[in-house]
Amino acid sequence: MGTASSLVSPGEVIEDGYGGEGGEACEIPVEVKPKARLLRSSFRRGPRVIGASFKSTGSVDLEYAAEYERLRKEYEIFRVSKNNEISSMQKKEAKLDEENKRLRAELQALQKTYQKILREKESALEAKYQAMERAATFEHDRDKVKRQFKIFRETKEKEIQDLLRAKRDLESKLQQLQAQGIQVYYPNDSDSDDNQTTVTAAGTQCDYWTGGVLGSEPSMGSMMQLQQTFRGPEFAHSLIDVEGPFANVSRDDWDAAVASLLQVSPHVPQALWSNTVRCYFISTQETKAELDIFIKKHSPVLRRICEGLGHFYLNICFPEENAASHAAVRKLEIERSSVCVLLLKSTVTCSVVEDCEEAFVKNPDSHPLVLYLRTEKDHSLTGPTRQLLERVNAADKAAKLKVLDHSGSAEDGAGLIYAHLEKVIKQELLGLEGADVDSKDSGIEEGREEDSGDVLWDLHDEQEQIESYQQACSSTNTQLGFQKYIDRLNDMIAAPPPTPPLLVSGGPGSGKSLLLSKWIELQQKQSPNTLFLYHFVGRPFSTSSEPVLIIKRLTVKLLQHFWSISGLSMEPSKILEEFPRWLERLSARHQGNIIIIIDSIDQIQHADRHMKWLIDPLPVNVRVVVSVNVETCPQAWRLWPTLHLDPLSPREVRSVVNAECQSMDLKLAKDQEKKLERHCRSASTCNALYVTLLARMSTSSRWSPDKSLEQCLQCQDTMSLYRLALKMALDSLNTDRERHIMREILCLVYSSHNGVSESEALDLFPDLDFPALSSLLYCLNRLCIVTVHCGLIRFQHLQAWEAVRLEFQSGGSSSATYREKLIQYFSQQLSHDHVTWRVADELPWLLQQQEDKTKLQLSLLNLFVSQNLYKRGHFSELLAYWQYVGKDKSSMATEYFDSLKHYEKSCESEDSMTKLANLYETLGRFLKDLGLPSQAVAPLQRSLEIRETALDPDHPSVARSLHQLAGVYVQWKKYGNAEQLYKQALEISENAYGAEHASVARELESLAVLYQKQNKYEQAEKLRKRSVKIRQKTARQKGHMYGFTLLRRRALQLEELTLGTDSADCAKTLNELGVLYYLQNNLDAAKVFLTRSLEMRQRVLGSDHPDCAQSLNNLAALHTERREYETAEDMYERALDIRKRALSPDHPSLAYTLKHLAMLYKRRGKLEKAAPLYELSLEIREKSFGPKHPSVATALVNLAVIYCQLKKHNEALPLYERALKVYEDSLGRSHPRVGETLKNLAVLSYEEGDFEKAAELYKRAMEIKEAEPSLVCGNAPSRHSSSGDTFSLRGPAPLPNAPR
């Protein structure tokens, strides 16, 4: 280390011993070895002196020896010190080694402790995870139970609401019937044996022992009557004579027909005028605040609800200051309104009184009525207001007026009006009783798919056709002399087959549509058995002119008459190919003729190519009538039989003009009439449309009649007259702004796909109010320019469309500008996630017309647009859009998949996941219809997984996914997988809805079709029978009013056939009328027609003819209904006497009368008279069916019940035992009829005192009842799970009894 002196001090000079220059030392802390210092210091003598003595250098050795000694001593000292330091360091090292060993031991101990704690921690975490897993399982089970309970509660609440609605309907009908003095049917007093039993949900008879005690008397309550009959007039049962309205048609067939119509046909709400919910508001200045708040705050919510369900919504109100100038329009709007709302406080004005008289006093039953009365303490009603309310109250005989008293703020009053209007719209107008309709839904609700099965209807297309037909039928042009054409049409239709299509030709506006509509109306009355299928084609490029949609609609109309509709393809080419085959199949089954009418068929693009089936030979009972313009008729069709419409005669021209003048309370002068007659003599000026338009322009213009007539007479054809009508309509408006709006609206209608709605017109022109729009449309409709079909403003005739193109569109060159306006409007709705059927109809078509493929593809990839198009049956239209974009089927499927995956990333809530599942299902169905089953499976499986996870594995929506997935397997011919999926769907539907729901019937029907494909005909027949029974019951429950509508129509048709002379056919028609009125509970009318039928038959056929017995039998049933038992008994006895003499002893009709007379005897307590009749009925059945037929067993049970009531237990016992054996041999030992008979035997054994046998029989009966499966072919276990596991496409189908 050295001492401090060993360091060179700063500033010290180090001299070089060899004469080098000295220098100044640096200030660097460097330790210098002592030896170096000693050596250096020994030579520090200063600068060498030249010339020094030798003696001075010789003393170096002595100095060196002394220095050496001193250095040696220092070295020894240094060495000793260093050795001491080394020994000290060694001791420290030994000490540190000991410390290290100790620390290592401690570290090992700590490591062992750490491992132990770590193991304990892992055990604790594992226990925690197990606890969390158990908690999650418990939570999942609890949520599952809650969801199942929610589903059950919602289902039951809906059933309760349906029952309450049915109860209200029945109560209102009961009041109406009682007001008319008509007796009402009471089931407890009916003579039908079926009324003694109650049918449970599973379709089996319920327990018949009252009070649960076996000691009751064997009576009609404890002894079951198994005869399957129904109350009232005789119908044609399977082996009994015709006693009802149609030959060879039983009541079951009648119910099946009604059910089939309900199953296929879309329901068009009759309370809406042209698919629009029109709320007419009548208010005063005092209640204007409530109306303004309602329109601003609550009206958009109602509009969203209606548009989400495929309808328009419109608020109609006329301000007091200009109401007087719209008197005619106000009256028309009240007639069209869906609901009228009157807002009053204390005073009224003249316009309010006029509207109230029209809506609330003259026609109180035409629509729902709401009276909002704002009451305050310091305000009382004025005299006119009180008188008005008294008149309104007096006119409300049916108690339909809803009064809303309110004394709070205007905002609360508006909320009260909204709450009641929402209820009226949902329940009374749209038929959504008890339904929770989400106003955010952007499409037609899912529940509507269930009734229509897999057939995708477009409600709007169907309503458009209905309105087109009704508008033509209600036309005032009845003076056109169509009778000669109608006679020629009848002659051509009656010509012997084979008959080619009949061509109705004429110039534009010659009246072809009007002629066909009138002819259809007359034919439907005169030929009730003829099936009419009609289609009215609109302007080119509209939906009604799409050939695939036309043929599809006609095909589905044909399929209404088939019980199964699952064979309909959605592929456009297949629809066109299969229509002739469907037509041939139906014609072979249909008893009458089938007439197909297509109006303006030449407006279809490439009609001769798409309508090739017209050239092929038609079935013998099929006739086709088509109408064309002479100029545009395809050349190949000109060889068909043709009915050409001639120009109007001068007398017909005069009749049309006079009719139009009378409608306007005007009369032309003699010279004006002569000018008209001289002018209307050329071919272009004497057609129906030209004359009608000329007459209306002459009577509707602001100009004087002479001036307007002079202007019109300068037009030599319909087109020039229409252009003049447009100018006259513009002149009738007051301001330039109104004229501009009229031009804009007509151009928008021209440029659109199917038209523009009134609400859309108000949105596009914010400064346009409804009174001005309504007056404008009234004027244009009067001039035959526009009309409203299905809520859309459209052109009445093709010539009007062409006139707008020439007058306002510069020959069509400016259409692109107006299409851009519509694209911007509908794109704005699309950006707000508000996809309605209008957006789906218009936006893709407009983009295609603009040739904007990029935006078209983007709009199609909006999944809700494509879903809306597909679900409404516009399959071919959607496919055509993709073809226009340049995508084939596979690439289109890939695009949809990618879009769905992108949309799925934004789905988090349960509602969004439900929509996502619906989108996946729609995509799967779409791909299946495209013939891509391999690509359809993935989206359908994904839909199933989402629904099982987001909703519940037992939710009804899961059943729908299973049903669609099974359809793909059927298409793949993988019947095993399809069967399992169908059974799972059936099980879920039964658990959710009960065993008698339409969804259950659909699954049963699908299973039946599947079994039929596998040649399992017996199983298929069982399932089909059960499906038919469910269809019949649901039809009676929800479609009885529709069925009554058919009955009334049939009754009106038959009434016109009874006006001739007496004949057997006329008497038969009278009998049918009586039965039809009986079914409508109009017993007075039924009695009149049945009595007339009996009297006519007695006059024509004689009093002993069997037909007289039929009339007597039906009259007896009617008197039984009225509880006029003596008269009924007398008529039954007379009918029985006639049939005994006229028919063979074993004739089924004789047994029928015997049974009803026996039932009447039994009801009146004449058991001794009833027993022989039952015995005779049993003999007839044994002769007709054989002793081992189930029908014989039923007669045995009925006779045994009579014997029990007569206390003849010994005679009843062998009858029961024999019936039991017949049932067991023919139906099986586990059939419900066996159980029912065992119950009766148990009661009889108990009465005989054999309690052990009674208990044994009762136990066996209960075992049969409990063992009865919900599925005819056995229960199918559910194989779906919440994890979304489904059948593998590659692996084999799992066994039915495999565990989960």
Short mmCIF file of C-alpha atoms in Angstrom, two decimals, residues 389-740:
data_model
loop_
_atom_site.label_atom_id
_atom_site.label_comp_id
_atom_site.label_asym_id
_atom_site.label_seq_id
_atom_site.Cartn_x
_atom_site.Cartn_y
_atom_site.Cartn_z
CA LEU A 389 -122.40 14.19 -27.58
CA GLU A 390 -126.00 13.12 -27.05
CA ARG A 391 -126.38 12.28 -30.74
CA VAL A 392 -123.10 10.37 -30.72
CA ASN A 393 -124.15 8.42 -27.64
CA ALA A 394 -127.56 7.62 -29.14
CA ALA A 395 -125.98 6.33 -32.35
CA ASP A 396 -123.57 4.08 -30.45
CA LYS A 397 -125.98 1.16 -30.07
CA ALA A 398 -123.26 -1.48 -30.22
CA ALA A 399 -121.27 0.26 -27.43
CA LYS A 400 -118.15 0.51 -29.60
CA LEU A 401 -117.30 4.08 -28.65
CA LYS A 402 -114.33 4.38 -26.27
CA VAL A 403 -114.52 7.50 -24.09
CA LEU A 404 -111.32 8.92 -22.60
CA ASP A 405 -112.00 11.49 -19.85
CA HIS A 406 -108.96 13.56 -18.95
CA SER A 407 -108.45 16.53 -16.67
CA GLY A 408 -104.64 16.76 -16.61
CA SER A 409 -102.07 18.38 -18.84
CA ALA A 410 -102.09 18.31 -22.64
CA GLU A 411 -98.99 16.10 -22.70
CA ASP A 412 -100.64 13.53 -20.46
CA GLY A 413 -103.72 13.67 -22.65
CA ALA A 414 -101.65 12.97 -25.76
CA GLY A 415 -100.07 10.01 -23.95
CA LEU A 416 -103.53 8.70 -23.05
CA ILE A 417 -104.63 8.93 -26.70
CA TYR A 418 -101.46 7.14 -27.81
CA ALA A 419 -101.90 4.29 -25.32
CA HIS A 420 -105.46 3.65 -26.46
CA LEU A 421 -104.69 4.00 -30.17
CA GLU A 422 -101.79 1.57 -29.84
CA LYS A 423 -104.16 -0.97 -28.31
CA VAL A 424 -106.80 -0.42 -31.00
CA ILE A 425 -104.27 -0.70 -33.84
CA LYS A 426 -102.62 -3.85 -32.51
CA GLN A 427 -105.74 -5.72 -31.39
CA GLU A 428 -108.65 -4.53 -33.53
CA LEU A 429 -106.99 -3.45 -36.77
CA LEU A 430 -103.96 -5.74 -37.09
CA GLY A 431 -105.28 -8.70 -35.07
CA LEU A 432 -102.32 -8.87 -32.67
CA GLU A 433 -104.33 -9.68 -29.56
CA GLY A 434 -102.00 -9.95 -26.59
CA ALA A 435 -98.91 -9.76 -28.80
CA ASP A 436 -95.93 -7.81 -27.63
CA VAL A 437 -94.95 -6.13 -30.84
CA ASP A 438 -91.57 -4.51 -30.70
CA SER A 439 -91.61 -1.25 -32.49
CA LYS A 440 -87.98 -1.78 -33.49
CA ASP A 441 -88.69 -4.80 -35.59
CA SER A 442 -87.68 -4.15 -39.12
CA GLY A 443 -89.56 -6.89 -40.83
CA ILE A 444 -92.66 -8.94 -40.77
CA GLU A 445 -92.82 -10.77 -37.47
CA GLU A 446 -91.67 -14.33 -37.22
CA GLY A 447 -94.83 -15.69 -35.81
CA ARG A 448 -96.60 -15.19 -39.10
CA GLU A 449 -94.48 -17.83 -40.72
CA GLU A 450 -95.88 -20.61 -38.65
CA ASP A 451 -99.29 -20.73 -40.24
CA SER A 452 -97.98 -20.61 -43.76
CA GLY A 453 -95.39 -23.32 -43.21
CA ASP A 454 -92.59 -23.19 -45.78
CA VAL A 455 -94.58 -21.29 -48.41
CA LEU A 456 -93.34 -17.70 -48.55
CA TRP A 457 -96.18 -15.31 -49.33
CA ASP A 458 -96.08 -11.64 -50.21
CA LEU A 459 -99.04 -10.06 -48.51
CA HIS A 460 -98.70 -6.92 -50.57
CA ASP A 461 -98.75 -8.69 -53.95
CA GLU A 462 -101.90 -10.56 -52.94
CA GLN A 463 -103.61 -7.42 -51.67
CA GLU A 464 -102.68 -5.58 -54.85
CA GLN A 465 -104.47 -8.24 -56.90
CA ILE A 466 -107.51 -8.15 -54.64
CA GLU A 467 -107.73 -4.36 -54.89
CA SER A 468 -107.27 -4.42 -58.65
CA TYR A 469 -110.13 -6.85 -59.01
CA GLN A 470 -112.38 -4.97 -56.58
CA GLN A 471 -111.68 -1.63 -58.24
CA ALA A 472 -112.61 -3.03 -61.64
CA CYS A 473 -115.76 -4.66 -60.27
CA SER A 474 -116.88 -1.45 -58.54
CA SER A 475 -116.39 0.69 -61.65
CA THR A 476 -119.33 2.89 -62.56
CA ASN A 477 -119.02 2.07 -66.27
CA THR A 478 -121.87 -0.40 -66.32
CA GLN A 479 -123.38 1.00 -69.48
CA LEU A 480 -120.77 -0.33 -71.90
CA GLY A 481 -122.90 -3.12 -73.36
CA PHE A 482 -120.72 -5.97 -72.13
CA GLN A 483 -123.52 -8.51 -72.20
CA LYS A 484 -122.80 -9.61 -75.76
CA TYR A 485 -119.15 -10.18 -74.89
CA ILE A 486 -120.07 -12.04 -71.70
CA ASP A 487 -122.35 -14.36 -73.69
CA ARG A 488 -119.57 -15.06 -76.18
CA LEU A 489 -117.14 -15.72 -73.33
CA ASN A 490 -119.58 -18.19 -71.83
CA ASP A 491 -119.98 -19.95 -75.17
CA MET A 492 -116.22 -20.24 -75.67
CA ILE A 493 -115.70 -21.56 -72.16
CA ALA A 494 -118.46 -24.14 -72.68
CA ALA A 495 -116.91 -25.40 -75.91
CA PRO A 496 -115.84 -29.07 -75.91
CA PRO A 497 -112.18 -29.81 -75.13
CA PRO A 498 -109.42 -29.57 -76.08
CA THR A 499 -109.68 -25.79 -76.04
CA PRO A 500 -106.72 -23.44 -76.58
CA PRO A 501 -106.50 -20.23 -74.57
CA LEU A 502 -109.05 -17.57 -75.37
CA LEU A 503 -107.65 -14.22 -76.46
CA VAL A 504 -109.50 -11.03 -75.48
CA SER A 505 -108.03 -8.28 -77.63
CA GLY A 506 -108.67 -4.62 -78.08
CA GLY A 507 -106.99 -1.26 -78.21
CA PRO A 508 -105.57 0.50 -75.15
CA GLY A 509 -108.42 1.57 -72.90
CA SER A 510 -111.05 -0.50 -74.67
CA GLY A 511 -112.30 -2.03 -71.38
CA LYS A 512 -110.65 -5.46 -71.35
CA SER A 513 -109.89 -5.42 -67.60
CA LEU A 514 -113.38 -4.20 -66.81
CA LEU A 515 -114.97 -6.92 -68.97
CA LEU A 516 -112.94 -9.71 -67.36
CA SER A 517 -113.68 -8.48 -63.83
CA LYS A 518 -117.42 -8.29 -64.47
CA TRP A 519 -117.36 -11.73 -66.08
CA ILE A 520 -115.47 -13.27 -63.13
CA GLU A 521 -117.97 -11.72 -60.73
CA LEU A 522 -120.95 -13.15 -62.63
CA GLN A 523 -119.35 -16.57 -63.10
CA GLN A 524 -118.56 -16.92 -59.40
CA LYS A 525 -122.25 -16.44 -58.63
CA GLN A 526 -123.53 -18.73 -61.38
CA SER A 527 -120.90 -21.49 -61.12
CA PRO A 528 -119.95 -21.99 -57.46
CA ASN A 529 -118.01 -25.16 -58.25
CA THR A 530 -115.70 -23.41 -60.72
CA LEU A 531 -112.26 -22.44 -59.48
CA PHE A 532 -111.14 -19.01 -60.71
CA LEU A 533 -107.48 -17.96 -60.70
CA TYR A 534 -106.90 -14.41 -61.91
CA HIS A 535 -103.98 -12.02 -62.16
CA PHE A 536 -104.00 -8.38 -63.26
CA VAL A 537 -100.67 -7.30 -64.72
CA GLY A 538 -99.60 -3.73 -63.99
CA ARG A 539 -97.26 -1.48 -65.90
CA PRO A 540 -94.00 -2.91 -67.29
CA PHE A 541 -91.12 -3.55 -64.87
CA SER A 542 -93.43 -3.49 -61.84
CA THR A 543 -93.69 -6.42 -59.43
CA SER A 544 -97.05 -7.48 -60.84
CA SER A 545 -95.45 -8.00 -64.27
CA GLU A 546 -92.70 -10.37 -63.03
CA PRO A 547 -93.43 -13.72 -64.76
CA VAL A 548 -91.94 -15.90 -62.02
CA LEU A 549 -93.96 -14.15 -59.30
CA ILE A 550 -97.13 -14.49 -61.39
CA ILE A 551 -96.69 -18.24 -61.93
CA LYS A 552 -95.68 -18.76 -58.32
CA ARG A 553 -98.80 -16.99 -57.08
CA LEU A 554 -101.04 -19.04 -59.38
CA THR A 555 -99.26 -22.23 -58.28
CA VAL A 556 -99.81 -21.53 -54.61
CA LYS A 557 -103.44 -20.72 -55.34
CA LEU A 558 -103.70 -24.15 -56.92
CA LEU A 559 -101.98 -25.74 -53.95
CA GLN A 560 -104.65 -24.36 -51.64
CA HIS A 561 -106.67 -27.36 -52.73
CA PHE A 562 -103.97 -29.84 -51.72
CA TRP A 563 -103.52 -30.87 -48.14
CA SER A 564 -99.74 -30.94 -48.44
CA ILE A 565 -97.89 -27.99 -49.94
CA SER A 566 -94.35 -29.03 -49.15
CA GLY A 567 -93.51 -29.92 -52.74
CA LEU A 568 -93.40 -26.34 -54.01
CA SER A 569 -89.97 -25.30 -55.27
CA MET A 570 -88.57 -21.79 -54.99
CA GLU A 571 -86.18 -22.14 -57.93
CA PRO A 572 -87.44 -19.75 -60.67
CA SER A 573 -86.89 -22.15 -63.55
CA LYS A 574 -88.54 -25.00 -61.66
CA ILE A 575 -91.56 -22.86 -60.81
CA LEU A 576 -92.16 -22.21 -64.51
CA GLU A 577 -91.61 -25.88 -65.38
CA GLU A 578 -93.74 -27.40 -62.63
CA PHE A 579 -96.83 -25.21 -63.02
CA PRO A 580 -98.33 -27.30 -65.88
CA ARG A 581 -97.83 -30.48 -63.82
CA TRP A 582 -99.54 -28.96 -60.79
CA LEU A 583 -102.37 -27.79 -63.03
CA GLU A 584 -102.82 -31.26 -64.47
CA ARG A 585 -102.80 -32.90 -61.04
CA LEU A 586 -105.40 -30.56 -59.60
CA SER A 587 -107.65 -30.72 -62.64
CA ALA A 588 -107.82 -34.49 -62.22
CA ARG A 589 -109.05 -34.05 -58.64
CA HIS A 590 -111.28 -31.02 -59.04
CA GLN A 591 -114.96 -31.72 -59.68
CA GLY A 592 -115.71 -28.53 -61.59
CA ASN A 593 -113.89 -26.37 -64.10
CA ILE A 594 -110.73 -24.38 -63.54
CA ILE A 595 -110.54 -21.00 -65.26
CA ILE A 596 -107.30 -18.99 -65.33
CA ILE A 597 -107.54 -15.32 -66.29
CA ILE A 598 -104.44 -13.18 -66.91
CA ASP A 599 -105.17 -9.58 -67.81
CA SER A 600 -102.71 -7.55 -69.91
CA ILE A 601 -100.42 -10.52 -70.38
CA ASP A 602 -98.56 -8.69 -73.13
CA GLN A 603 -97.10 -6.31 -70.50
CA ILE A 604 -94.95 -9.21 -69.22
CA GLN A 605 -91.42 -9.03 -70.54
CA HIS A 606 -90.86 -11.88 -73.04
CA ALA A 607 -94.31 -13.26 -72.34
CA ASP A 608 -94.16 -15.81 -75.15
CA ARG A 609 -90.95 -17.28 -73.64
CA HIS A 610 -92.08 -17.38 -70.01
CA MET A 611 -95.63 -18.54 -70.77
CA LYS A 612 -94.81 -21.57 -72.90
CA TRP A 613 -97.34 -23.66 -70.98
CA LEU A 614 -100.10 -21.76 -72.80
CA ILE A 615 -99.10 -23.42 -76.07
CA ASP A 616 -99.21 -26.95 -74.64
CA PRO A 617 -102.54 -28.82 -74.59
CA LEU A 618 -104.57 -27.95 -71.49
CA PRO A 619 -106.44 -30.46 -69.30
CA VAL A 620 -110.04 -31.08 -70.35
CA ASN A 621 -111.61 -29.06 -67.49
CA VAL A 622 -109.16 -26.14 -67.64
CA ARG A 623 -109.83 -22.94 -69.56
CA VAL A 624 -107.46 -20.00 -69.94
CA VAL A 625 -108.46 -16.44 -70.83
CA VAL A 626 -105.83 -13.77 -71.52
CA SER A 627 -106.20 -10.19 -72.65
CA VAL A 628 -103.77 -8.33 -74.92
CA ASN A 629 -103.49 -5.15 -76.92
CA VAL A 630 -103.84 -5.66 -80.62
CA GLU A 631 -100.49 -4.03 -81.40
CA THR A 632 -98.38 -5.95 -78.85
CA CYS A 633 -99.87 -9.43 -79.14
CA PRO A 634 -97.18 -12.09 -79.82
CA GLN A 635 -97.43 -13.54 -83.31
CA ALA A 636 -97.73 -17.15 -82.12
CA TRP A 637 -100.86 -16.30 -80.13
CA ARG A 638 -102.83 -14.71 -82.96
CA LEU A 639 -104.09 -18.14 -84.09
CA TRP A 640 -106.02 -18.67 -80.84
CA PRO A 641 -109.78 -18.07 -80.62
CA THR A 642 -110.15 -14.33 -80.23
CA LEU A 643 -112.80 -12.07 -78.76
CA HIS A 644 -112.18 -8.56 -80.05
CA LEU A 645 -113.78 -5.57 -78.30
CA ASP A 646 -115.44 -3.27 -80.80
CA PRO A 647 -115.54 0.53 -80.43
CA LEU A 648 -118.42 1.96 -78.42
CA SER A 649 -121.64 2.72 -80.20
CA PRO A 650 -123.12 6.26 -80.06
CA ARG A 651 -125.73 5.06 -77.56
CA GLU A 652 -123.03 3.62 -75.30
CA VAL A 653 -121.01 6.83 -75.55
CA ARG A 654 -124.07 8.83 -74.54
CA SER A 655 -124.75 6.49 -71.60
CA VAL A 656 -121.20 6.83 -70.26
CA VAL A 657 -121.26 10.63 -70.53
CA ASN A 658 -124.67 10.90 -68.87
CA ALA A 659 -123.55 8.63 -66.02
CA GLU A 660 -120.51 10.82 -65.32
CA CYS A 661 -122.60 13.98 -65.49
CA GLN A 662 -125.13 12.56 -63.05
CA SER A 663 -122.39 11.69 -60.59
CA MET A 664 -121.40 15.40 -60.60
CA ASP A 665 -125.01 16.69 -60.64
CA LEU A 666 -124.48 18.28 -64.03
CA LYS A 667 -126.25 18.07 -67.35
CA LEU A 668 -124.85 18.86 -70.75
CA ALA A 669 -126.74 20.98 -73.20
CA LYS A 670 -128.17 19.45 -76.36
CA ASP A 671 -125.58 21.02 -78.61
CA GLN A 672 -122.78 19.78 -76.35
CA GLU A 673 -124.14 16.24 -76.50
CA LYS A 674 -124.28 16.41 -80.28
CA LYS A 675 -120.67 17.64 -80.44
CA LEU A 676 -119.62 14.70 -78.30
CA GLU A 677 -121.49 12.19 -80.45
CA ARG A 678 -120.03 13.58 -83.66
CA HIS A 679 -116.53 13.58 -82.18
CA CYS A 680 -116.60 10.04 -80.74
CA ARG A 681 -116.93 8.14 -83.97
CA SER A 682 -113.38 7.22 -84.90
CA ALA A 683 -111.62 4.16 -83.54
CA SER A 684 -109.33 6.24 -81.31
CA THR A 685 -112.09 8.39 -79.78
CA CYS A 686 -114.80 5.84 -79.03
CA ASN A 687 -113.05 3.49 -76.64
CA ALA A 688 -114.18 3.27 -73.04
CA LEU A 689 -111.21 5.03 -71.44
CA TYR A 690 -111.26 7.96 -73.85
CA VAL A 691 -114.99 8.58 -73.39
CA THR A 692 -114.80 8.27 -69.60
CA LEU A 693 -111.84 10.64 -69.38
CA LEU A 694 -113.52 13.07 -71.77
CA ALA A 695 -116.69 13.13 -69.68
CA ARG A 696 -114.82 13.67 -66.44
CA MET A 697 -112.67 16.44 -67.87
CA SER A 698 -115.74 18.18 -69.20
CA THR A 699 -117.40 18.13 -65.77
CA SER A 700 -114.39 18.58 -63.43
CA SER A 701 -112.51 21.53 -64.90
CA ARG A 702 -112.36 25.04 -63.51
CA TRP A 703 -113.02 26.22 -67.02
CA SER A 704 -116.53 26.67 -68.29
CA PRO A 705 -118.13 23.53 -69.77
CA ASP A 706 -118.01 25.04 -73.27
CA LYS A 707 -114.34 25.94 -73.01
CA SER A 708 -113.29 22.65 -71.47
CA LEU A 709 -115.31 20.67 -74.01
CA GLU A 710 -113.79 22.68 -76.84
CA GLN A 711 -110.30 21.94 -75.55
CA CYS A 712 -111.05 18.22 -75.16
CA LEU A 713 -112.53 17.85 -78.63
CA GLN A 714 -109.23 18.94 -80.13
CA CYS A 715 -107.61 15.75 -78.78
CA GLN A 716 -107.92 12.88 -81.24
CA ASP A 717 -106.59 10.06 -79.06
CA THR A 718 -106.30 9.02 -75.43
CA MET A 719 -102.66 10.07 -75.10
CA SER A 720 -103.27 13.66 -76.15
CA LEU A 721 -106.34 13.77 -73.91
CA TYR A 722 -104.27 12.60 -70.94
CA ARG A 723 -101.70 15.30 -71.63
CA LEU A 724 -104.48 17.87 -71.64
CA ALA A 725 -105.79 16.40 -68.37
CA LEU A 726 -102.37 16.96 -66.79
CA LYS A 727 -102.44 20.59 -67.89
CA MET A 728 -105.96 21.00 -66.52
CA ALA A 729 -104.88 19.51 -63.21
CA LEU A 730 -102.00 21.99 -63.03
CA ASP A 731 -104.35 24.88 -63.84
CA SER A 732 -106.69 23.82 -61.03
CA LEU A 733 -103.97 24.43 -58.44
CA ASN A 734 -103.59 27.83 -56.81
CA THR A 735 -99.84 28.40 -56.45
CA ASP A 736 -96.67 27.62 -58.35
CA ARG A 737 -95.43 25.63 -55.35
CA GLU A 738 -98.46 23.31 -55.55
CA ARG A 739 -97.92 22.85 -59.29
CA HIS A 740 -94.26 22.03 -58.70
#
